[in-house]
Amino acid sequence: MHRARYLAVVGLLGGMFGAESWKPLEAQDPARCRDPRSVCEGFDRFRLNPSNSPTWSPQMIRDSGRPIVPIFEGWFQNEDGTYTLSFGYASFNLEEALHIPLGPDNFIEPSEFDGGQPTYFKEIHRSIRRPWNTLMITVPEDFGDQRVVWTLRNHGESYSTPGHVTQPSYMIENPVAPARYLQGTASGYAPFIRFDPAEPWVQGLRGTRVGPLSARVGEPLEVSVLVDSGETLYERPESWLYWVHYSGPGNVVFNEDEVEVALTEGEGVGKTTVTFSEPGDYVLLVQSIETLRNSFEYHCCWTNGWVEVTVTN
């Protein structure tokens, strides 16, 4: 019988981790992070040590065969009083990506929240290491001490993470985090995005959704995102977009999955093309953030957009 490992983790810097879950690595060995594909920066600073489970460290990272682990990033309250639980995931594979369809190997409980989670789990990313805050689940204002649990089963093991709204240390500042400005690294404002000039601008992790767009197998589809930096405290000449295959049955190839967007008077357009290997219904995720480095690790500040695509032969 598979053992469920409950992973209540939020990011790689420890500020939003439970102290019982993450601990600094003792006696770090720099040699293990010399691979040019190295993703040890961040991974080598913490190791996950839930009870009755092995220690997680950079030594676990391999080309393939390693876990895909769901992560509870944190929660934030919405203007209407409801709460949003935010989840992401981490891969310990340098080259292997996995399709885990909805069902017994990829499910959320209670079942009323099941169905919107990703089904494609990419390998460790060269720039940001893992997808952050990709799944948003809204729960009612009176949710109290209940839990929403996401479970992934892969490589012969079962991994679960419980989402909750009871611990202040897991609260995410969204879409504005003034403390980021005080640290001198970013403005603390998530960019605004929209897919259609006729639609309103949207800001923050709950993001916006468009589609379904139509595409054919093997034929590139161009997708565009309009970006507005908003009233930021830093004047930047560019913003940044990150694209990822979120769900869908086949393989998805972006001509660019990282897109730098030049801003004129705070606005710009980011474009990429995407090709699909099989027919079916897909979801792409784009994340707009003003600067790439470190910002994801602080859970601030970016905006999500989901693009639904129906692909035919």
PDB file of C-alpha atoms in Angstrom:
ATOM      1  CA  MET A   1       0.000   0.000   0.000  1.00  0.00           C
ATOM      2  CA  HIS A   2       1.283   3.439  -0.885  1.00  0.00           C
ATOM      3  CA  ARG A   3       2.135   5.733   2.020  1.00  0.00           C
ATOM      4  CA  ALA A   4       0.732   9.267   1.786  1.00  0.00           C
ATOM      5  CA  ARG A   5       3.311  11.913   2.536  1.00  0.00           C
ATOM      6  CA  TYR A   6       1.734  15.144   3.649  1.00  0.00           C
ATOM      7  CA  LEU A   7       3.759  18.064   2.351  1.00  0.00           C
ATOM      8  CA  ALA A   8       2.688  21.423   3.757  1.00  0.00           C
ATOM      9  CA  VAL A   9       5.199  23.644   2.006  1.00  0.00           C
ATOM     10  CA  VAL A  10       5.034  27.076   0.504  1.00  0.00           C
ATOM     11  CA  GLY A  11       8.317  28.117  -1.196  1.00  0.00           C
ATOM     12  CA  LEU A  12      12.067  27.722  -1.206  1.00  0.00           C
ATOM     13  CA  LEU A  13      13.061  30.559   1.113  1.00  0.00           C
ATOM     14  CA  GLY A  14      11.479  29.263   4.265  1.00  0.00           C
ATOM     15  CA  GLY A  15       9.545  32.339   5.262  1.00  0.00           C
ATOM     16  CA  MET A  16       6.239  30.616   4.583  1.00  0.00           C
ATOM     17  CA  PHE A  17       7.239  27.067   5.508  1.00  0.00           C
ATOM     18  CA  GLY A  18       6.307  25.412   8.726  1.00  0.00           C
ATOM     19  CA  ALA A  19       9.437  25.135  10.817  1.00  0.00           C
ATOM     20  CA  GLU A  20       8.744  21.440  11.235  1.00  0.00           C
ATOM     21  CA  SER A  21       8.890  20.850   7.480  1.00  0.00           C
ATOM     22  CA  TRP A  22      12.011  22.595   6.190  1.00  0.00           C
ATOM     23  CA  LYS A  23      15.493  22.675   7.700  1.00  0.00           C
ATOM     24  CA  PRO A  24      18.834  24.048   6.426  1.00  0.00           C
ATOM     25  CA  LEU A  25      21.169  21.488   4.943  1.00  0.00           C
ATOM     26  CA  GLU A  26      24.136  20.752   7.122  1.00  0.00           C
ATOM     27  CA  ALA A  27      27.596  20.380   5.576  1.00  0.00           C
ATOM     28  CA  GLN A  28      26.590  21.393   2.065  1.00  0.00           C
ATOM     29  CA  ASP A  29      28.704  19.946  -0.723  1.00  0.00           C
ATOM     30  CA  PRO A  30      29.202  22.511  -3.548  1.00  0.00           C
ATOM     31  CA  ALA A  31      30.413  19.786  -5.914  1.00  0.00           C
ATOM     32  CA  ARG A  32      26.932  18.338  -6.280  1.00  0.00           C
ATOM     33  CA  CYS A  33      25.672  21.614  -7.761  1.00  0.00           C
ATOM     34  CA  ARG A  34      28.288  22.050 -10.500  1.00  0.00           C
ATOM     35  CA  ASP A  35      26.235  20.501 -13.277  1.00  0.00           C
ATOM     36  CA  PRO A  36      25.584  23.240 -15.904  1.00  0.00           C
ATOM     37  CA  ARG A  37      21.914  22.284 -15.698  1.00  0.00           C
ATOM     38  CA  SER A  38      22.109  22.830 -11.954  1.00  0.00           C
ATOM     39  CA  VAL A  39      18.941  23.693 -10.125  1.00  0.00           C
ATOM     40  CA  CYS A  40      20.566  23.304  -6.744  1.00  0.00           C
ATOM     41  CA  GLU A  41      20.335  27.012  -6.005  1.00  0.00           C
ATOM     42  CA  GLY A  42      17.337  27.086  -3.712  1.00  0.00           C
ATOM     43  CA  PHE A  43      17.017  23.309  -3.467  1.00  0.00           C
ATOM     44  CA  ASP A  44      20.359  23.089  -1.663  1.00  0.00           C
ATOM     45  CA  ARG A  45      19.324  25.530   1.030  1.00  0.00           C
ATOM     46  CA  PHE A  46      16.479  23.495   2.436  1.00  0.00           C
ATOM     47  CA  ARG A  47      15.466  19.916   2.778  1.00  0.00           C
ATOM     48  CA  LEU A  48      11.999  18.633   3.353  1.00  0.00           C
ATOM     49  CA  ASN A  49      11.736  16.390   6.355  1.00  0.00           C
ATOM     50  CA  PRO A  50       8.113  15.405   7.026  1.00  0.00           C
ATOM     51  CA  SER A  51       7.593  12.750   9.646  1.00  0.00           C
ATOM     52  CA  ASN A  52       8.002   9.140   8.534  1.00  0.00           C
ATOM     53  CA  SER A  53       9.449  10.100   5.152  1.00  0.00           C
ATOM     54  CA  PRO A  54      12.932  10.260   3.678  1.00  0.00           C
ATOM     55  CA  THR A  55      14.901  13.484   3.606  1.00  0.00           C
ATOM     56  CA  TRP A  56      14.543  15.531   0.427  1.00  0.00           C
ATOM     57  CA  SER A  57      17.724  17.144  -0.855  1.00  0.00           C
ATOM     58  CA  PRO A  58      19.545  17.912  -4.132  1.00  0.00           C
ATOM     59  CA  GLN A  59      20.907  14.379  -3.968  1.00  0.00           C
ATOM     60  CA  MET A  60      17.399  13.205  -4.919  1.00  0.00           C
ATOM     61  CA  ILE A  61      17.530  15.028  -8.252  1.00  0.00           C
ATOM     62  CA  ARG A  62      18.027  12.750 -11.268  1.00  0.00           C
ATOM     63  CA  ASP A  63      17.234  12.852 -14.968  1.00  0.00           C
ATOM     64  CA  SER A  64      14.099  10.754 -14.418  1.00  0.00           C
ATOM     65  CA  GLY A  65      12.280   8.476 -12.016  1.00  0.00           C
ATOM     66  CA  ARG A  66      12.000  10.995  -9.181  1.00  0.00           C
ATOM     67  CA  PRO A  67       8.837  12.352  -7.529  1.00  0.00           C
ATOM     68  CA  ILE A  68       6.377  14.964  -8.666  1.00  0.00           C
ATOM     69  CA  VAL A  69       5.172  16.515  -5.413  1.00  0.00           C
ATOM     70  CA  PRO A  70       2.120  18.782  -4.885  1.00  0.00           C
ATOM     71  CA  ILE A  71       2.786  21.891  -2.800  1.00  0.00           C
ATOM     72  CA  PHE A  72       0.437  24.087  -0.817  1.00  0.00           C
ATOM     73  CA  GLU A  73       1.806  27.591  -1.367  1.00  0.00           C
ATOM     74  CA  GLY A  74      -0.536  29.541   0.899  1.00  0.00           C
ATOM     75  CA  TRP A  75      -3.831  31.406   1.027  1.00  0.00           C
ATOM     76  CA  PHE A  76      -5.252  34.893   0.628  1.00  0.00           C
ATOM     77  CA  GLN A  77      -8.638  36.459   1.260  1.00  0.00           C
ATOM     78  CA  ASN A  78     -10.699  37.926  -1.559  1.00  0.00           C
ATOM     79  CA  GLU A  79     -12.684  41.159  -1.549  1.00  0.00           C
ATOM     80  CA  ASP A  80     -15.978  39.254  -1.228  1.00  0.00           C
ATOM     81  CA  GLY A  81     -14.807  37.510   1.950  1.00  0.00           C
ATOM     82  CA  THR A  82     -14.042  34.150   0.342  1.00  0.00           C
ATOM     83  CA  TYR A  83     -10.564  32.647   0.456  1.00  0.00           C
ATOM     84  CA  THR A  84      -8.313  31.331  -2.283  1.00  0.00           C
ATOM     85  CA  LEU A  85      -5.990  28.396  -1.626  1.00  0.00           C
ATOM     86  CA  SER A  86      -2.927  28.384  -3.855  1.00  0.00           C
ATOM     87  CA  PHE A  87      -1.060  25.245  -4.923  1.00  0.00           C
ATOM     88  CA  GLY A  88       1.953  24.475  -7.076  1.00  0.00           C
ATOM     89  CA  TYR A  89       4.178  21.466  -7.566  1.00  0.00           C
ATOM     90  CA  ALA A  90       7.837  20.463  -7.593  1.00  0.00           C
ATOM     91  CA  SER A  91       9.610  17.951  -9.804  1.00  0.00           C
ATOM     92  CA  PHE A  92      12.887  16.297  -8.856  1.00  0.00           C
ATOM     93  CA  ASN A  93      13.543  15.285 -12.488  1.00  0.00           C
ATOM     94  CA  LEU A  94      15.944  17.132 -14.766  1.00  0.00           C
ATOM     95  CA  GLU A  95      14.557  15.668 -17.999  1.00  0.00           C
ATOM     96  CA  GLU A  96      11.394  13.673 -17.327  1.00  0.00           C
ATOM     97  CA  ALA A  97       7.968  15.292 -17.574  1.00  0.00           C
ATOM     98  CA  LEU A  98       4.855  13.335 -16.622  1.00  0.00           C
ATOM     99  CA  HIS A  99       1.240  13.232 -17.724  1.00  0.00           C
ATOM    100  CA  ILE A 100      -0.925  12.336 -14.708  1.00  0.00           C
ATOM    101  CA  PRO A 101      -4.598  12.411 -15.801  1.00  0.00           C
ATOM    102  CA  LEU A 102      -7.411  13.310 -13.447  1.00  0.00           C
ATOM    103  CA  GLY A 103      -8.523  10.265 -11.509  1.00  0.00           C
ATOM    104  CA  PRO A 104      -7.045   7.913  -8.910  1.00  0.00           C
ATOM    105  CA  ASP A 105      -3.512   9.241  -9.473  1.00  0.00           C
ATOM    106  CA  ASN A 106      -4.413  12.951  -9.479  1.00  0.00           C
ATOM    107  CA  PHE A 107      -7.342  14.068  -7.357  1.00  0.00           C
ATOM    108  CA  ILE A 108      -8.492  16.684  -4.859  1.00  0.00           C
ATOM    109  CA  GLU A 109     -10.677  16.145  -1.806  1.00  0.00           C
ATOM    110  CA  PRO A 110     -13.383  17.154  -1.065  1.00  0.00           C
ATOM    111  CA  SER A 111     -14.479  16.162  -4.569  1.00  0.00           C
ATOM    112  CA  GLU A 112     -16.324  19.446  -5.118  1.00  0.00           C
ATOM    113  CA  PHE A 113     -12.906  21.063  -5.650  1.00  0.00           C
ATOM    114  CA  ASP A 114     -11.583  18.324  -7.957  1.00  0.00           C
ATOM    115  CA  GLY A 115     -11.035  18.756 -11.684  1.00  0.00           C
ATOM    116  CA  GLY A 116      -9.176  22.028 -12.194  1.00  0.00           C
ATOM    117  CA  GLN A 117      -5.686  20.871 -11.263  1.00  0.00           C
ATOM    118  CA  PRO A 118      -2.857  20.435 -13.783  1.00  0.00           C
ATOM    119  CA  THR A 119      -2.363  17.076 -15.467  1.00  0.00           C
ATOM    120  CA  TYR A 120       1.016  17.804 -17.078  1.00  0.00           C
ATOM    121  CA  PHE A 121       4.025  18.100 -14.793  1.00  0.00           C
ATOM    122  CA  LYS A 122       7.165  19.459 -16.358  1.00  0.00           C
ATOM    123  CA  GLU A 123      10.748  18.751 -15.458  1.00  0.00           C
ATOM    124  CA  ILE A 124      12.796  21.170 -13.352  1.00  0.00           C
ATOM    125  CA  HIS A 125      12.821  24.507 -15.146  1.00  0.00           C
ATOM    126  CA  ARG A 126      16.163  26.080 -16.010  1.00  0.00           C
ATOM    127  CA  SER A 127      15.198  29.519 -14.660  1.00  0.00           C
ATOM    128  CA  ILE A 128      12.540  29.229 -11.979  1.00  0.00           C
ATOM    129  CA  ARG A 129      13.061  25.567 -10.992  1.00  0.00           C
ATOM    130  CA  ARG A 130       9.359  24.823 -10.556  1.00  0.00           C
ATOM    131  CA  PRO A 131       5.876  26.171 -11.381  1.00  0.00           C
ATOM    132  CA  TRP A 132       4.648  28.347  -8.521  1.00  0.00           C
ATOM    133  CA  ASN A 133       1.038  29.141  -7.531  1.00  0.00           C
ATOM    134  CA  THR A 134      -0.491  27.487 -10.577  1.00  0.00           C
ATOM    135  CA  LEU A 135      -3.734  26.099  -9.107  1.00  0.00           C
ATOM    136  CA  MET A 136      -6.258  28.371  -7.382  1.00  0.00           C
ATOM    137  CA  ILE A 137      -9.157  26.960  -5.358  1.00  0.00           C
ATOM    138  CA  THR A 138     -11.730  29.337  -3.860  1.00  0.00           C
ATOM    139  CA  VAL A 139     -13.425  28.300  -0.619  1.00  0.00           C
ATOM    140  CA  PRO A 140     -16.276  30.026   1.263  1.00  0.00           C
ATOM    141  CA  GLU A 141     -15.818  32.648   3.948  1.00  0.00           C
ATOM    142  CA  ASP A 142     -16.885  30.205   6.663  1.00  0.00           C
ATOM    143  CA  PHE A 143     -14.401  27.508   5.576  1.00  0.00           C
ATOM    144  CA  GLY A 144     -12.878  27.512   9.067  1.00  0.00           C
ATOM    145  CA  ASP A 145     -10.413  24.742   9.890  1.00  0.00           C
ATOM    146  CA  GLN A 146     -11.384  22.479   6.984  1.00  0.00           C
ATOM    147  CA  ARG A 147      -8.792  21.182   4.531  1.00  0.00           C
ATOM    148  CA  VAL A 148      -8.521  20.805   0.765  1.00  0.00           C
ATOM    149  CA  VAL A 149      -6.102  17.972  -0.007  1.00  0.00           C
ATOM    150  CA  TRP A 150      -4.394  17.456  -3.384  1.00  0.00           C
ATOM    151  CA  THR A 151      -2.923  13.992  -3.997  1.00  0.00           C
ATOM    152  CA  LEU A 152      -0.530  12.881  -6.754  1.00  0.00           C
ATOM    153  CA  ARG A 153       0.547   9.276  -7.245  1.00  0.00           C
ATOM    154  CA  ASN A 154       3.637   8.647  -9.333  1.00  0.00           C
ATOM    155  CA  HIS A 155       6.664   6.352  -9.384  1.00  0.00           C
ATOM    156  CA  GLY A 156       4.999   3.980  -6.935  1.00  0.00           C
ATOM    157  CA  GLU A 157       4.333   6.488  -4.179  1.00  0.00           C
ATOM    158  CA  SER A 158       1.489   8.776  -3.090  1.00  0.00           C
ATOM    159  CA  TYR A 159       2.092  12.433  -2.188  1.00  0.00           C
ATOM    160  CA  SER A 160      -0.528  14.727  -0.657  1.00  0.00           C
ATOM    161  CA  THR A 161      -0.594  18.312   0.535  1.00  0.00           C
ATOM    162  CA  PRO A 162      -3.372  19.891   2.658  1.00  0.00           C
ATOM    163  CA  GLY A 163      -4.534  23.432   1.929  1.00  0.00           C
ATOM    164  CA  HIS A 164      -6.005  25.501   4.753  1.00  0.00           C
ATOM    165  CA  VAL A 165      -6.722  29.063   5.871  1.00  0.00           C
ATOM    166  CA  THR A 166      -5.925  28.715   9.563  1.00  0.00           C
ATOM    167  CA  GLN A 167      -2.240  29.653   9.742  1.00  0.00           C
ATOM    168  CA  PRO A 168      -1.301  33.332   9.287  1.00  0.00           C
ATOM    169  CA  SER A 169       2.241  32.348   8.297  1.00  0.00           C
ATOM    170  CA  TYR A 170       0.821  30.891   5.077  1.00  0.00           C
ATOM    171  CA  MET A 171      -0.940  34.109   4.052  1.00  0.00           C
ATOM    172  CA  ILE A 172       0.159  35.399   0.643  1.00  0.00           C
ATOM    173  CA  GLU A 173       0.199  39.115  -0.110  1.00  0.00           C
ATOM    174  CA  ASN A 174      -1.725  39.335  -3.379  1.00  0.00           C
ATOM    175  CA  PRO A 175      -1.691  41.206  -5.707  1.00  0.00           C
ATOM    176  CA  VAL A 176       0.371  43.878  -3.928  1.00  0.00           C
ATOM    177  CA  ALA A 177       3.182  43.308  -1.417  1.00  0.00           C
ATOM    178  CA  PRO A 178       4.703  46.623  -0.276  1.00  0.00           C
ATOM    179  CA  ALA A 179       7.414  44.792   1.670  1.00  0.00           C
ATOM    180  CA  ARG A 180       8.977  43.732  -1.633  1.00  0.00           C
ATOM    181  CA  TYR A 181       9.609  47.379  -2.458  1.00  0.00           C
ATOM    182  CA  LEU A 182      11.251  47.935   0.898  1.00  0.00           C
ATOM    183  CA  GLN A 183      13.622  45.066   0.158  1.00  0.00           C
ATOM    184  CA  GLY A 184      14.767  46.988  -2.900  1.00  0.00           C
ATOM    185  CA  THR A 185      14.265  44.126  -5.354  1.00  0.00           C
ATOM    186  CA  ALA A 186      10.874  44.758  -6.949  1.00  0.00           C
ATOM    187  CA  SER A 187       7.963  47.151  -6.881  1.00  0.00           C
ATOM    188  CA  GLY A 188       5.662  44.808  -4.983  1.00  0.00           C
ATOM    189  CA  TYR A 189       2.948  45.105  -7.663  1.00  0.00           C
ATOM    190  CA  ALA A 190       1.716  42.287  -9.890  1.00  0.00           C
ATOM    191  CA  PRO A 191       1.369  43.341 -13.552  1.00  0.00           C
ATOM    192  CA  PHE A 192      -2.053  43.673 -15.153  1.00  0.00           C
ATOM    193  CA  ILE A 193      -2.838  41.410 -18.119  1.00  0.00           C
ATOM    194  CA  ARG A 194      -5.607  40.743 -20.605  1.00  0.00           C
ATOM    195  CA  PHE A 195      -5.931  38.649 -23.744  1.00  0.00           C
ATOM    196  CA  ASP A 196      -8.372  40.946 -25.554  1.00  0.00           C
ATOM    197  CA  PRO A 197      -8.177  44.767 -25.735  1.00  0.00           C
ATOM    198  CA  ALA A 198     -11.947  44.867 -25.181  1.00  0.00           C
ATOM    199  CA  GLU A 199     -11.683  43.001 -21.873  1.00  0.00           C
ATOM    200  CA  PRO A 200     -10.866  44.606 -18.500  1.00  0.00           C
ATOM    201  CA  TRP A 201      -7.367  44.399 -17.055  1.00  0.00           C
ATOM    202  CA  VAL A 202      -6.829  41.665 -14.433  1.00  0.00           C
ATOM    203  CA  GLN A 203      -4.213  41.581 -11.677  1.00  0.00           C
ATOM    204  CA  GLY A 204      -3.100  38.867  -9.256  1.00  0.00           C
ATOM    205  CA  LEU A 205      -2.938  35.124  -8.760  1.00  0.00           C
ATOM    206  CA  ARG A 206      -6.638  34.413  -9.413  1.00  0.00           C
ATOM    207  CA  GLY A 207      -5.967  35.782 -12.859  1.00  0.00           C
ATOM    208  CA  THR A 208      -8.095  35.485 -15.959  1.00  0.00           C
ATOM    209  CA  ARG A 209      -9.155  32.811 -18.421  1.00  0.00           C
ATOM    210  CA  VAL A 210      -9.720  32.859 -22.183  1.00  0.00           C
ATOM    211  CA  GLY A 211     -10.895  30.384 -24.805  1.00  0.00           C
ATOM    212  CA  PRO A 212     -11.338  27.922 -26.108  1.00  0.00           C
ATOM    213  CA  LEU A 213      -9.087  28.872 -29.010  1.00  0.00           C
ATOM    214  CA  SER A 214      -8.891  26.532 -31.997  1.00  0.00           C
ATOM    215  CA  ALA A 215      -5.745  24.862 -33.321  1.00  0.00           C
ATOM    216  CA  ARG A 216      -4.693  21.938 -35.499  1.00  0.00           C
ATOM    217  CA  VAL A 217      -2.189  19.225 -34.719  1.00  0.00           C
ATOM    218  CA  GLY A 218       1.297  20.237 -35.824  1.00  0.00           C
ATOM    219  CA  GLU A 219       0.311  23.769 -36.862  1.00  0.00           C
ATOM    220  CA  PRO A 220       1.705  26.646 -34.763  1.00  0.00           C
ATOM    221  CA  LEU A 221      -0.843  28.775 -32.918  1.00  0.00           C
ATOM    222  CA  GLU A 222       0.117  32.325 -31.966  1.00  0.00           C
ATOM    223  CA  VAL A 223      -1.006  33.486 -28.535  1.00  0.00           C
ATOM    224  CA  SER A 224      -0.673  37.050 -27.273  1.00  0.00           C
ATOM    225  CA  VAL A 225      -0.892  38.683 -23.861  1.00  0.00           C
ATOM    226  CA  LEU A 226      -1.283  42.407 -23.233  1.00  0.00           C
ATOM    227  CA  VAL A 227       0.701  43.600 -20.210  1.00  0.00           C
ATOM    228  CA  ASP A 228       0.393  46.792 -18.161  1.00  0.00           C
ATOM    229  CA  SER A 229       2.862  47.457 -15.355  1.00  0.00           C
ATOM    230  CA  GLY A 230       0.317  49.570 -13.462  1.00  0.00           C
ATOM    231  CA  GLU A 231       1.246  52.168 -10.859  1.00  0.00           C
ATOM    232  CA  THR A 232       4.503  50.555  -9.807  1.00  0.00           C
ATOM    233  CA  LEU A 233       7.142  52.091  -7.608  1.00  0.00           C
ATOM    234  CA  TYR A 234       9.920  50.954  -9.937  1.00  0.00           C
ATOM    235  CA  GLU A 235      10.106  52.193 -13.519  1.00  0.00           C
ATOM    236  CA  ARG A 236      11.030  49.202 -15.666  1.00  0.00           C
ATOM    237  CA  PRO A 237      11.436  49.112 -19.456  1.00  0.00           C
ATOM    238  CA  GLU A 238      10.281  45.509 -19.671  1.00  0.00           C
ATOM    239  CA  SER A 239       8.182  42.800 -18.085  1.00  0.00           C
ATOM    240  CA  TRP A 240       8.393  39.029 -18.338  1.00  0.00           C
ATOM    241  CA  LEU A 241       6.065  36.176 -19.307  1.00  0.00           C
ATOM    242  CA  TYR A 242       6.467  32.485 -18.530  1.00  0.00           C
ATOM    243  CA  TRP A 243       4.409  29.871 -20.410  1.00  0.00           C
ATOM    244  CA  VAL A 244       3.759  26.278 -19.322  1.00  0.00           C
ATOM    245  CA  HIS A 245       1.669  23.354 -20.523  1.00  0.00           C
ATOM    246  CA  TYR A 246      -0.964  23.006 -17.775  1.00  0.00           C
ATOM    247  CA  SER A 247      -3.161  20.156 -18.988  1.00  0.00           C
ATOM    248  CA  GLY A 248      -4.001  18.231 -22.134  1.00  0.00           C
ATOM    249  CA  PRO A 249      -3.255  14.791 -23.576  1.00  0.00           C
ATOM    250  CA  GLY A 250      -0.297  15.362 -25.900  1.00  0.00           C
ATOM    251  CA  ASN A 251       2.972  17.236 -25.979  1.00  0.00           C
ATOM    252  CA  VAL A 252       3.090  21.017 -26.249  1.00  0.00           C
ATOM    253  CA  VAL A 253       6.042  22.944 -27.669  1.00  0.00           C
ATOM    254  CA  PHE A 254       6.445  26.713 -27.285  1.00  0.00           C
ATOM    255  CA  ASN A 255       8.836  28.502 -29.600  1.00  0.00           C
ATOM    256  CA  GLU A 256       9.606  30.609 -26.505  1.00  0.00           C
ATOM    257  CA  ASP A 257       8.385  29.741 -23.033  1.00  0.00           C
ATOM    258  CA  GLU A 258      10.091  32.809 -21.537  1.00  0.00           C
ATOM    259  CA  VAL A 259       9.133  36.061 -23.243  1.00  0.00           C
ATOM    260  CA  GLU A 260      10.519  39.486 -22.417  1.00  0.00           C
ATOM    261  CA  VAL A 261       7.916  42.182 -23.051  1.00  0.00           C
ATOM    262  CA  ALA A 262       9.142  45.665 -23.934  1.00  0.00           C
ATOM    263  CA  LEU A 263       6.985  48.312 -22.235  1.00  0.00           C
ATOM    264  CA  THR A 264       6.126  51.696 -23.710  1.00  0.00           C
ATOM    265  CA  GLU A 265       4.553  54.003 -21.142  1.00  0.00           C
ATOM    266  CA  GLY A 266       4.024  50.921 -19.011  1.00  0.00           C
ATOM    267  CA  GLU A 267       2.274  48.778 -21.647  1.00  0.00           C
ATOM    268  CA  GLY A 268       3.370  46.063 -24.046  1.00  0.00           C
ATOM    269  CA  VAL A 269       2.417  42.844 -25.838  1.00  0.00           C
ATOM    270  CA  GLY A 270       4.041  39.449 -25.369  1.00  0.00           C
ATOM    271  CA  LYS A 271       3.691  36.822 -28.091  1.00  0.00           C
ATOM    272  CA  THR A 272       4.679  33.209 -28.542  1.00  0.00           C
ATOM    273  CA  THR A 273       3.640  30.325 -30.772  1.00  0.00           C
ATOM    274  CA  VAL A 274       2.659  26.889 -29.549  1.00  0.00           C
ATOM    275  CA  THR A 275       2.355  23.542 -31.346  1.00  0.00           C
ATOM    276  CA  PHE A 276       0.347  20.505 -30.216  1.00  0.00           C
ATOM    277  CA  SER A 277       1.180  16.862 -30.946  1.00  0.00           C
ATOM    278  CA  GLU A 278      -2.294  15.343 -30.470  1.00  0.00           C
ATOM    279  CA  PRO A 279      -5.944  16.382 -30.719  1.00  0.00           C
ATOM    280  CA  GLY A 280      -7.805  17.150 -27.521  1.00  0.00           C
ATOM    281  CA  ASP A 281      -8.602  19.857 -25.016  1.00  0.00           C
ATOM    282  CA  TYR A 282      -5.636  21.713 -23.551  1.00  0.00           C
ATOM    283  CA  VAL A 283      -4.981  24.441 -21.014  1.00  0.00           C
ATOM    284  CA  LEU A 284      -1.907  26.668 -21.142  1.00  0.00           C
ATOM    285  CA  LEU A 285      -0.794  28.792 -18.211  1.00  0.00           C
ATOM    286  CA  VAL A 286       0.971  32.122 -18.591  1.00  0.00           C
ATOM    287  CA  GLN A 287       2.413  34.044 -15.657  1.00  0.00           C
ATOM    288  CA  SER A 288       3.254  37.738 -15.936  1.00  0.00           C
ATOM    289  CA  ILE A 289       5.854  39.109 -13.538  1.00  0.00           C
ATOM    290  CA  GLU A 290       7.915  42.287 -13.604  1.00  0.00           C
ATOM    291  CA  THR A 291      11.251  40.615 -12.927  1.00  0.00           C
ATOM    292  CA  LEU A 292      12.242  36.966 -13.005  1.00  0.00           C
ATOM    293  CA  ARG A 293      14.984  36.613 -10.451  1.00  0.00           C
ATOM    294  CA  ASN A 294      13.900  35.760  -6.901  1.00  0.00           C
ATOM    295  CA  SER A 295      10.380  37.117  -7.322  1.00  0.00           C
ATOM    296  CA  PHE A 296       8.679  33.718  -7.496  1.00  0.00           C
ATOM    297  CA  GLU A 297      10.477  32.606  -4.358  1.00  0.00           C
ATOM    298  CA  TYR A 298       8.827  35.442  -2.441  1.00  0.00           C
ATOM    299  CA  HIS A 299       5.393  34.554  -3.902  1.00  0.00           C
ATOM    300  CA  CYS A 300       5.253  38.086  -5.259  1.00  0.00           C
ATOM    301  CA  CYS A 301       4.128  39.533  -7.461  1.00  0.00           C
ATOM    302  CA  TRP A 302       2.629  38.100 -10.605  1.00  0.00           C
ATOM    303  CA  THR A 303      -0.613  37.531 -12.482  1.00  0.00           C
ATOM    304  CA  ASN A 304      -1.884  34.215 -13.857  1.00  0.00           C
ATOM    305  CA  GLY A 305      -3.681  33.635 -17.135  1.00  0.00           C
ATOM    306  CA  TRP A 306      -5.124  30.362 -18.405  1.00  0.00           C
ATOM    307  CA  VAL A 307      -5.693  29.753 -22.134  1.00  0.00           C
ATOM    308  CA  GLU A 308      -8.045  26.950 -23.200  1.00  0.00           C
ATOM    309  CA  VAL A 309      -7.304  25.430 -26.616  1.00  0.00           C
ATOM    310  CA  THR A 310      -9.256  22.806 -28.565  1.00  0.00           C
ATOM    311  CA  VAL A 311      -6.951  20.934 -30.948  1.00  0.00           C
ATOM    312  CA  THR A 312      -8.210  18.908 -33.914  1.00  0.00           C
ATOM    313  CA  ASN A 313      -6.551  16.896 -36.695  1.00  0.00           C
TER     314      ASN A 313
END
